[in-house]
Short mmCIF file of N, CA and C in Angstrom, two decimals:
data_model
loop_
_atom_site.label_atom_id
_atom_site.label_comp_id
_atom_site.label_asym_id
_atom_site.label_seq_id
_atom_site.Cartn_x
_atom_site.Cartn_y
_atom_site.Cartn_z
N MET I 23 7.74 -12.35 -9.64
CA MET I 23 8.49 -11.38 -9.80
C MET I 23 9.90 -11.86 -10.03
N ALA I 24 10.14 -12.30 -11.21
CA ALA I 24 11.56 -12.64 -11.56
C ALA I 24 12.46 -11.57 -11.79
N GLY I 25 13.73 -11.81 -11.08
CA GLY I 25 14.79 -10.80 -11.06
C GLY I 25 14.59 -9.87 -9.85
N ILE I 26 13.61 -10.15 -9.04
CA ILE I 26 13.50 -9.24 -7.78
C ILE I 26 14.17 -10.00 -6.69
N SER I 27 14.93 -9.65 -5.93
CA SER I 27 15.43 -10.40 -4.88
C SER I 27 14.34 -10.01 -3.88
N LYS I 28 14.62 -11.00 -2.34
CA LYS I 28 13.80 -10.81 -1.49
C LYS I 28 14.35 -9.46 -0.57
N GLN I 29 15.62 -9.31 -0.72
CA GLN I 29 16.34 -8.16 -0.07
C GLN I 29 15.87 -6.74 -0.70
N GLN I 30 15.79 -6.64 -2.17
CA GLN I 30 15.07 -5.51 -3.03
C GLN I 30 13.73 -5.43 -2.24
N THR I 31 12.96 -6.35 -2.33
CA THR I 31 11.44 -6.11 -1.96
C THR I 31 11.35 -5.65 -0.54
N SER I 32 12.26 -6.11 0.46
CA SER I 32 12.24 -5.87 1.85
C SER I 32 12.85 -4.19 1.84
N ARG I 33 13.69 -3.83 1.16
CA ARG I 33 14.19 -2.51 1.05
C ARG I 33 13.04 -1.52 0.80
N ILE I 34 12.53 -1.93 -0.41
CA ILE I 34 11.33 -0.96 -0.87
C ILE I 34 10.01 -1.20 -0.13
N ASN I 35 9.84 -2.17 0.72
CA ASN I 35 8.87 -2.12 1.78
C ASN I 35 9.19 -1.06 2.75
N ASP I 36 10.33 -1.19 3.06
CA ASP I 36 10.84 -0.12 4.13
C ASP I 36 10.58 1.32 3.79
N VAL I 37 10.51 1.63 2.38
CA VAL I 37 10.31 2.73 1.94
C VAL I 37 8.75 2.93 1.75
N LEU I 38 8.13 2.25 1.53
CA LEU I 38 6.61 2.22 1.54
C LEU I 38 6.13 2.54 2.64
N HIS I 39 6.60 1.89 3.62
CA HIS I 39 6.33 2.22 5.24
C HIS I 39 6.66 3.61 5.65
N GLN I 40 7.60 4.00 5.01
CA GLN I 40 7.93 5.42 5.32
C GLN I 40 7.01 6.36 4.64
N ILE I 41 6.81 6.14 3.48
CA ILE I 41 5.80 7.02 2.32
C ILE I 41 4.56 7.15 3.06
N HIS I 42 4.00 5.82 3.64
CA HIS I 42 2.59 5.86 4.17
C HIS I 42 2.43 6.47 5.55
N ARG I 43 3.45 6.33 6.33
CA ARG I 43 3.72 6.78 7.74
C ARG I 43 3.42 8.19 7.48
N ASP I 44 4.01 8.93 6.72
CA ASP I 44 3.85 10.52 6.50
C ASP I 44 3.69 10.69 5.23
N ILE I 45 2.44 10.57 4.69
CA ILE I 45 2.22 10.83 3.11
C ILE I 45 2.45 12.37 2.94
N ALA I 46 2.35 13.44 3.82
CA ALA I 46 2.34 14.62 3.88
C ALA I 46 3.89 15.11 3.87
N GLY I 47 4.75 14.22 4.27
CA GLY I 47 5.98 14.90 4.28
C GLY I 47 6.73 15.03 3.09
N ASP I 48 8.03 15.37 3.29
CA ASP I 48 9.28 15.60 2.14
C ASP I 48 9.41 14.01 1.69
N LEU I 49 8.95 13.64 0.64
CA LEU I 49 9.07 12.41 0.03
C LEU I 49 10.04 12.19 -1.06
N ASN I 50 11.25 12.91 -0.94
CA ASN I 50 12.12 13.16 -2.30
C ASN I 50 13.31 11.73 -2.27
N GLY I 51 13.27 11.46 -3.55
CA GLY I 51 14.22 10.52 -3.86
C GLY I 51 15.41 10.17 -2.89
N LYS I 52 16.11 11.34 -2.68
CA LYS I 52 17.25 11.16 -1.77
C LYS I 52 17.19 10.66 -0.55
N LYS I 53 16.22 11.16 0.04
CA LYS I 53 15.89 10.71 1.58
C LYS I 53 15.04 9.49 1.52
N LEU I 54 14.41 9.01 0.74
CA LEU I 54 14.02 7.70 0.52
C LEU I 54 14.86 6.61 0.04
N ALA I 55 15.82 6.99 -0.79
CA ALA I 55 17.01 6.15 -1.19
C ALA I 55 17.74 5.87 0.11
N ALA I 56 18.05 6.65 0.95
CA ALA I 56 18.57 6.38 2.40
C ALA I 56 17.88 5.25 2.91
N VAL I 57 16.64 5.51 3.05
CA VAL I 57 15.89 4.56 3.76
C VAL I 57 16.22 3.24 3.33
N ALA I 58 16.29 2.98 2.04
CA ALA I 58 16.34 1.73 1.19
C ALA I 58 17.84 1.34 1.40
N ALA I 59 18.77 2.24 1.87
CA ALA I 59 20.24 2.16 1.78
C ALA I 59 20.66 1.85 0.29
N TYR I 60 20.21 2.59 -0.58
CA TYR I 60 20.65 2.50 -2.18
C TYR I 60 21.20 4.19 -2.35
N SER I 61 22.02 4.08 -3.39
CA SER I 61 22.29 5.29 -4.07
C SER I 61 21.07 5.80 -4.72
N GLU I 62 20.80 7.13 -4.77
CA GLU I 62 19.79 7.49 -5.37
C GLU I 62 19.34 7.03 -6.78
N GLN I 63 20.18 7.11 -7.61
CA GLN I 63 20.04 6.51 -9.06
C GLN I 63 19.80 4.98 -8.93
N HIS I 64 20.22 4.25 -8.27
CA HIS I 64 20.00 2.68 -7.98
C HIS I 64 18.38 2.92 -7.47
N PHE I 65 18.19 3.32 -6.24
CA PHE I 65 16.97 3.53 -5.71
C PHE I 65 15.86 3.51 -6.79
N HIS I 66 15.93 4.35 -7.51
CA HIS I 66 14.93 4.80 -8.33
C HIS I 66 14.64 3.71 -9.65
N ARG I 67 15.85 3.03 -9.89
CA ARG I 67 15.58 1.80 -10.66
C ARG I 67 15.19 0.64 -10.11
N VAL I 68 15.40 0.43 -9.06
CA VAL I 68 14.81 -0.70 -8.12
C VAL I 68 13.51 -0.46 -7.73
N PHE I 69 13.18 0.80 -7.37
CA PHE I 69 11.68 1.01 -7.12
C PHE I 69 10.65 0.74 -8.06
N LYS I 70 11.22 1.14 -9.39
CA LYS I 70 10.46 0.94 -10.71
C LYS I 70 10.31 -0.60 -10.71
N THR I 71 11.35 -1.22 -10.56
CA THR I 71 11.28 -2.66 -10.87
C THR I 71 10.41 -3.49 -10.14
N VAL I 72 10.40 -2.90 -8.63
CA VAL I 72 9.56 -3.72 -7.96
C VAL I 72 8.13 -3.41 -8.03
N LEU I 73 7.79 -1.88 -7.86
CA LEU I 73 6.52 -1.48 -8.14
C LEU I 73 5.69 -1.47 -9.48
N GLY I 74 6.61 -1.13 -10.31
CA GLY I 74 6.13 -0.92 -11.84
C GLY I 74 5.55 0.41 -12.02
N GLU I 75 6.05 1.17 -11.25
CA GLU I 75 5.83 2.73 -11.53
C GLU I 75 7.04 3.70 -10.82
N THR I 76 7.15 4.68 -11.33
CA THR I 76 8.19 5.51 -10.54
C THR I 76 7.96 6.01 -9.46
N LEU I 77 8.85 6.46 -8.38
CA LEU I 77 8.61 7.06 -7.18
C LEU I 77 7.64 8.04 -7.19
N ASN I 78 7.72 8.98 -8.09
CA ASN I 78 7.10 10.12 -8.07
C ASN I 78 5.62 9.62 -8.70
N ALA I 79 5.39 8.86 -9.48
CA ALA I 79 4.19 8.40 -10.14
C ALA I 79 3.32 7.86 -8.63
N TYR I 80 4.22 7.08 -7.78
CA TYR I 80 3.54 6.22 -6.82
C TYR I 80 3.34 7.09 -5.64
N VAL I 81 4.06 8.15 -5.26
CA VAL I 81 3.84 9.31 -4.28
C VAL I 81 2.46 10.10 -4.74
N ARG I 82 2.40 10.47 -6.16
CA ARG I 82 1.09 11.22 -6.46
C ARG I 82 0.09 10.48 -6.22
N ARG I 83 0.11 9.43 -6.85
CA ARG I 83 -1.19 8.52 -6.72
C ARG I 83 -1.52 8.02 -5.42
N THR I 84 -0.62 7.91 -4.61
CA THR I 84 -0.89 7.69 -3.20
C THR I 84 -1.52 8.95 -2.69
N ARG I 85 -0.99 9.79 -2.87
CA ARG I 85 -1.62 11.27 -2.25
C ARG I 85 -2.94 11.51 -2.77
N LEU I 86 -3.22 11.11 -3.83
CA LEU I 86 -4.49 11.51 -4.53
C LEU I 86 -5.34 10.47 -3.81
N GLU I 87 -5.27 9.20 -3.54
CA GLU I 87 -5.88 8.35 -3.26
C GLU I 87 -6.32 8.59 -1.92
N GLN I 88 -5.70 9.06 -0.95
CA GLN I 88 -5.63 9.28 0.01
C GLN I 88 -6.63 10.40 0.61
N ALA I 89 -6.39 11.54 -0.44
CA ALA I 89 -7.17 12.78 -0.52
C ALA I 89 -8.97 12.34 -0.89
N ALA I 90 -8.83 11.26 -1.85
CA ALA I 90 -10.15 11.04 -2.23
C ALA I 90 -10.75 10.37 -1.17
N ASN I 91 -10.37 9.62 -0.41
CA ASN I 91 -10.67 8.60 0.75
C ASN I 91 -11.08 9.81 1.99
N GLN I 92 -10.13 10.74 2.33
CA GLN I 92 -10.63 11.78 3.22
C GLN I 92 -11.88 12.62 2.88
N LEU I 93 -11.94 13.00 1.48
CA LEU I 93 -13.04 13.80 1.11
C LEU I 93 -14.41 12.88 1.17
N MET I 94 -14.28 11.65 1.19
CA MET I 94 -15.59 10.75 1.20
C MET I 94 -16.03 10.53 2.59
N PHE I 95 -14.98 10.42 3.45
CA PHE I 95 -15.15 9.80 4.75
C PHE I 95 -15.03 10.93 5.80
N ASP I 96 -14.21 11.86 5.71
CA ASP I 96 -13.92 12.80 6.60
C ASP I 96 -14.74 14.42 6.39
N ARG I 97 -16.06 14.13 6.96
CA ARG I 97 -17.02 15.20 6.53
C ARG I 97 -16.70 16.40 7.34
N SER I 98 -15.80 16.56 8.36
CA SER I 98 -15.46 17.84 8.77
C SER I 98 -14.36 18.60 8.21
N SER I 99 -13.57 18.04 7.34
CA SER I 99 -12.30 18.65 6.84
C SER I 99 -13.01 19.26 5.26
N THR I 100 -12.15 20.54 5.37
CA THR I 100 -12.53 21.16 4.09
C THR I 100 -11.53 20.56 2.94
N VAL I 101 -11.84 21.00 1.66
CA VAL I 101 -10.76 20.58 0.59
C VAL I 101 -9.56 21.02 0.96
N LEU I 102 -9.16 22.24 1.19
CA LEU I 102 -8.04 22.71 1.49
C LEU I 102 -7.42 21.85 2.53
N GLU I 103 -7.87 21.68 3.63
CA GLU I 103 -7.24 21.06 4.83
C GLU I 103 -7.02 19.58 4.15
N VAL I 104 -7.67 18.94 3.43
CA VAL I 104 -7.29 17.64 3.02
C VAL I 104 -6.19 17.62 2.21
N ALA I 105 -6.28 18.56 1.25
CA ALA I 105 -4.93 18.98 0.36
C ALA I 105 -3.91 19.25 1.35
N GLU I 106 -3.84 19.69 2.13
CA GLU I 106 -2.55 19.98 3.44
C GLU I 106 -2.30 18.71 3.98
N LYS I 107 -3.34 17.93 4.32
CA LYS I 107 -2.92 16.71 5.03
C LYS I 107 -2.15 15.68 4.16
N CYS I 108 -2.68 15.76 2.93
CA CYS I 108 -2.11 14.79 1.89
C CYS I 108 -0.70 15.25 1.11
N GLY I 109 -0.24 16.19 1.77
CA GLY I 109 1.12 16.76 1.04
C GLY I 109 1.26 17.66 -0.21
N PHE I 110 0.07 18.45 -0.53
CA PHE I 110 -0.15 18.98 -1.65
C PHE I 110 0.26 20.55 -1.04
N MET I 111 1.22 21.44 -1.77
CA MET I 111 1.64 22.72 -1.57
C MET I 111 0.74 23.77 -1.63
N SER I 112 -0.18 23.51 -2.70
CA SER I 112 -1.50 24.65 -2.90
C SER I 112 -2.55 23.72 -3.22
N LEU I 113 -3.53 24.85 -3.25
CA LEU I 113 -4.86 24.18 -3.55
C LEU I 113 -5.00 24.09 -5.01
N ALA I 114 -4.53 25.14 -5.80
CA ALA I 114 -4.24 24.97 -7.05
C ALA I 114 -3.69 23.57 -7.76
N SER I 115 -2.48 23.18 -7.29
CA SER I 115 -1.79 22.04 -7.70
C SER I 115 -2.79 21.03 -7.37
N PHE I 116 -3.23 20.77 -6.10
CA PHE I 116 -4.09 19.65 -5.55
C PHE I 116 -5.11 19.63 -6.77
N GLY I 117 -5.94 20.68 -6.89
CA GLY I 117 -7.18 20.57 -7.96
C GLY I 117 -6.92 20.11 -9.06
N HIS I 118 -5.82 20.69 -9.57
CA HIS I 118 -5.34 20.27 -11.28
C HIS I 118 -5.03 18.74 -11.19
N ALA I 119 -4.11 18.25 -10.15
CA ALA I 119 -3.65 16.86 -10.10
C ALA I 119 -4.91 15.76 -9.84
N PHE I 120 -5.95 16.27 -8.73
CA PHE I 120 -7.12 15.56 -8.47
C PHE I 120 -7.93 15.48 -9.67
N LYS I 121 -8.31 16.47 -10.59
CA LYS I 121 -9.13 16.67 -11.79
C LYS I 121 -8.51 15.75 -12.73
N ALA I 122 -7.27 15.84 -12.83
CA ALA I 122 -6.52 14.90 -13.80
C ALA I 122 -6.71 13.38 -13.75
N TRP I 123 -6.64 12.94 -12.35
CA TRP I 123 -6.78 11.70 -12.13
C TRP I 123 -8.19 10.96 -12.10
N PHE I 124 -9.04 11.70 -11.38
CA PHE I 124 -10.46 11.34 -10.97
C PHE I 124 -11.55 12.13 -11.92
N GLY I 125 -11.22 13.01 -12.72
CA GLY I 125 -12.05 13.48 -13.80
C GLY I 125 -12.99 14.22 -13.20
N VAL I 126 -12.96 14.78 -12.01
CA VAL I 126 -13.84 15.80 -11.20
C VAL I 126 -13.08 16.59 -10.41
N SER I 127 -13.44 17.52 -10.00
CA SER I 127 -12.72 18.65 -9.27
C SER I 127 -12.83 18.00 -7.74
N PRO I 128 -11.73 18.51 -6.79
CA PRO I 128 -12.00 17.70 -5.36
C PRO I 128 -13.60 18.38 -4.75
N GLY I 129 -13.77 19.68 -4.96
CA GLY I 129 -14.98 19.79 -4.60
C GLY I 129 -16.40 19.11 -5.00
N GLN I 130 -16.30 18.98 -6.37
CA GLN I 130 -17.33 18.06 -6.82
C GLN I 130 -17.26 16.53 -6.05
N TRP I 131 -16.10 16.07 -6.12
CA TRP I 131 -16.08 14.79 -5.27
C TRP I 131 -16.60 14.76 -4.03
N TRP I 132 -16.06 16.04 -3.24
CA TRP I 132 -16.51 16.25 -1.77
C TRP I 132 -17.96 16.20 -1.66
N ALA I 133 -18.77 16.93 -2.81
CA ALA I 133 -19.94 17.25 -2.63
C ALA I 133 -21.02 16.07 -2.84
N LEU I 134 -20.41 14.92 -3.77
CA LEU I 134 -21.11 13.96 -4.29
C LEU I 134 -21.77 13.17 -3.09
N ASP I 135 -21.08 12.79 -2.19
CA ASP I 135 -21.64 12.21 -0.74
C ASP I 135 -22.51 13.22 0.00
N ARG I 136 -22.10 14.58 -0.10
CA ARG I 136 -23.00 15.46 0.81
C ARG I 136 -24.27 15.51 0.15
N GLU I 137 -24.62 15.38 -1.18
CA GLU I 137 -25.65 15.50 -1.86
C GLU I 137 -26.64 14.17 -1.41
N GLN I 138 -26.16 13.24 -1.23
CA GLN I 138 -26.98 11.97 -0.67
C GLN I 138 -27.39 11.73 0.60
N SER I 139 -28.34 11.35 0.85
CA SER I 139 -28.85 10.94 2.15
C SER I 139 -28.10 9.93 2.60
N ILE I 140 -28.13 8.86 1.67
CA ILE I 140 -27.35 7.83 2.16
C ILE I 140 -25.84 7.68 1.52
N PRO I 141 -24.86 7.56 2.13
CA PRO I 141 -23.35 7.63 1.39
C PRO I 141 -23.43 6.60 0.25
N PRO I 142 -22.72 6.76 -0.59
CA PRO I 142 -22.80 5.69 -1.59
C PRO I 142 -22.18 4.23 -1.08
N TYR I 143 -21.17 4.31 -0.21
CA TYR I 143 -20.60 3.07 0.27
C TYR I 143 -21.60 2.38 1.07
N LEU I 144 -22.54 2.94 1.46
CA LEU I 144 -23.67 2.07 2.41
C LEU I 144 -24.69 1.52 1.51
N ALA I 145 -24.62 1.73 0.04
CA ALA I 145 -25.52 1.23 -0.89
C ALA I 145 -25.26 -0.47 -0.86
N ASP I 146 -23.95 -0.85 -0.81
CA ASP I 146 -23.79 -2.30 -0.66
C ASP I 146 -24.39 -2.69 0.55
N LYS I 147 -25.13 -3.90 0.32
CA LYS I 147 -25.74 -4.43 1.37
C LYS I 147 -24.96 -5.13 2.60
N GLU I 148 -23.81 -5.67 2.14
CA GLU I 148 -22.69 -6.24 3.07
C GLU I 148 -22.02 -5.15 3.94
N ILE I 149 -21.70 -4.27 3.31
CA ILE I 149 -21.05 -3.02 3.94
C ILE I 149 -22.33 -2.64 5.12
N THR I 150 -23.49 -2.41 4.78
CA THR I 150 -24.42 -1.95 5.44
C THR I 150 -24.64 -2.64 6.59
N LYS I 151 -24.53 -4.11 6.35
CA LYS I 151 -24.97 -4.97 7.70
C LYS I 151 -23.58 -4.99 8.51
N ALA I 152 -22.25 -4.74 8.03
CA ALA I 152 -21.21 -4.69 8.84
C ALA I 152 -21.23 -3.35 9.60
N TYR I 153 -21.66 -2.33 9.28
CA TYR I 153 -21.78 -0.84 9.90
C TYR I 153 -22.90 -1.17 10.85
N GLN I 154 -23.92 -1.68 10.68
CA GLN I 154 -24.90 -2.02 11.75
C GLN I 154 -24.55 -2.75 12.96
N ARG I 155 -23.66 -3.98 12.42
CA ARG I 155 -23.20 -4.91 13.53
C ARG I 155 -22.39 -4.09 14.52
N ILE I 156 -21.33 -3.24 13.63
CA ILE I 156 -20.18 -2.34 14.60
C ILE I 156 -21.01 -1.55 15.57
N LYS I 157 -22.23 -0.73 14.86
CA LYS I 157 -23.10 0.26 15.55
C LYS I 157 -23.61 -0.34 16.82
N ASN I 158 -24.08 -1.53 16.74
CA ASN I 158 -25.00 -2.15 17.67
C ASN I 158 -24.19 -3.18 18.64
N THR I 159 -22.85 -3.25 18.66
CA THR I 159 -22.13 -3.74 19.25
C THR I 159 -21.16 -3.02 20.32
N GLU I 160 -21.04 -3.47 21.64
CA GLU I 160 -20.27 -2.98 22.68
C GLU I 160 -18.71 -3.61 22.35
N LEU I 161 -18.07 -2.51 21.89
CA LEU I 161 -16.46 -3.00 21.55
C LEU I 161 -15.92 -3.21 22.74
N PRO I 162 -15.07 -4.29 22.96
CA PRO I 162 -14.13 -4.48 24.16
C PRO I 162 -13.11 -3.67 24.35
N ALA I 163 -12.49 -3.39 25.49
CA ALA I 163 -11.51 -2.43 25.87
C ALA I 163 -10.24 -2.78 25.03
N VAL I 164 -9.53 -1.79 24.45
CA VAL I 164 -8.38 -2.01 23.75
C VAL I 164 -7.24 -2.42 24.81
N GLU I 165 -6.51 -3.58 24.21
CA GLU I 165 -5.35 -3.92 24.91
C GLU I 165 -4.14 -4.15 23.81
N LEU I 166 -3.20 -3.28 24.14
CA LEU I 166 -1.95 -3.25 23.21
C LEU I 166 -0.92 -4.44 23.72
N LEU I 167 -0.59 -5.42 22.86
CA LEU I 167 0.48 -6.39 23.04
C LEU I 167 1.63 -6.43 22.22
N ASP I 168 2.89 -6.70 22.85
CA ASP I 168 3.93 -6.78 22.09
C ASP I 168 4.03 -8.28 21.64
N LEU I 169 4.05 -8.29 20.27
CA LEU I 169 4.11 -9.85 19.32
C LEU I 169 5.16 -10.16 18.99
N PRO I 170 5.65 -11.17 18.94
CA PRO I 170 6.79 -11.60 18.23
C PRO I 170 6.78 -11.54 16.65
N PRO I 171 7.90 -11.20 16.01
CA PRO I 171 7.83 -11.04 14.68
C PRO I 171 7.05 -12.21 13.77
N LEU I 172 6.10 -11.64 12.93
CA LEU I 172 5.43 -12.68 12.05
C LEU I 172 5.77 -12.40 10.79
N THR I 173 5.27 -13.39 9.93
CA THR I 173 5.31 -13.25 8.44
C THR I 173 3.90 -12.92 8.04
N VAL I 174 3.83 -11.70 7.38
CA VAL I 174 2.66 -11.24 7.03
C VAL I 174 2.40 -11.30 5.40
N ALA I 175 1.21 -11.06 4.99
CA ALA I 175 0.87 -10.71 3.58
C ALA I 175 0.14 -9.59 3.30
N TYR I 176 0.15 -9.11 2.28
CA TYR I 176 -0.54 -7.80 1.78
C TYR I 176 -0.78 -7.88 0.50
N VAL I 177 -1.99 -7.07 0.23
CA VAL I 177 -2.42 -6.96 -1.09
C VAL I 177 -2.24 -5.58 -1.56
N ARG I 178 -1.50 -5.42 -2.63
CA ARG I 178 -1.18 -3.97 -3.35
C ARG I 178 -2.36 -3.85 -4.34
N HIS I 179 -3.26 -2.90 -4.23
CA HIS I 179 -4.29 -2.54 -5.23
C HIS I 179 -3.85 -1.13 -6.28
N GLN I 180 -4.04 -1.44 -7.18
CA GLN I 180 -3.42 -0.38 -8.40
C GLN I 180 -4.96 0.22 -8.95
N GLY I 181 -4.88 1.49 -9.06
CA GLY I 181 -6.39 2.08 -9.43
C GLY I 181 -7.19 2.37 -8.35
N TYR I 182 -8.20 3.16 -8.71
CA TYR I 182 -8.92 3.68 -7.54
C TYR I 182 -10.38 4.10 -8.31
N GLY I 183 -11.22 3.92 -7.46
CA GLY I 183 -12.40 4.26 -7.98
C GLY I 183 -13.56 4.34 -6.47
N ARG I 184 -14.64 4.99 -6.95
CA ARG I 184 -15.73 4.99 -5.65
C ARG I 184 -16.12 3.49 -5.21
N SER I 185 -15.78 2.64 -6.16
CA SER I 185 -16.37 1.05 -5.76
C SER I 185 -15.05 0.50 -5.21
N ILE I 186 -14.03 0.91 -4.96
CA ILE I 186 -13.06 0.28 -4.00
C ILE I 186 -13.66 -0.12 -2.75
N ARG I 187 -13.07 -1.40 -2.30
CA ARG I 187 -13.61 -2.01 -1.15
C ARG I 187 -12.59 -2.55 -0.41
#
């Protein structure tokens, strides 16, 4: 990432945290620029430089990917409920954006898993083994710990499909 400072990356990471913390919230440039402590115009330039896509494109893509996950794994929610949880103001705008991105309507995507007796993500033998281990394992009690600050790494995946792992 030549030309991108650690400070810029850190500020944009703060914005990404805000976006992912409340994907359905009001994620406009002015509010997010304030999180990054940049003017709005400068924020948009830095955001695109760091992530390679505009703020609006990133938010839209992230909301759609979140919705696709919920449609696959949250079998109790309707398409409308998923659209609302992911920040879409109307079912029509959600449906149009979803079909443009994934090539099928949200209802078709939602129905794909329900038409199959075995969910497609369990077709992978490694994933099936992991689910079986979890299912047959007594999980320990949860304990919350305060940890000192740590340096961590993350991977940002671009693109989406049913094969994502």
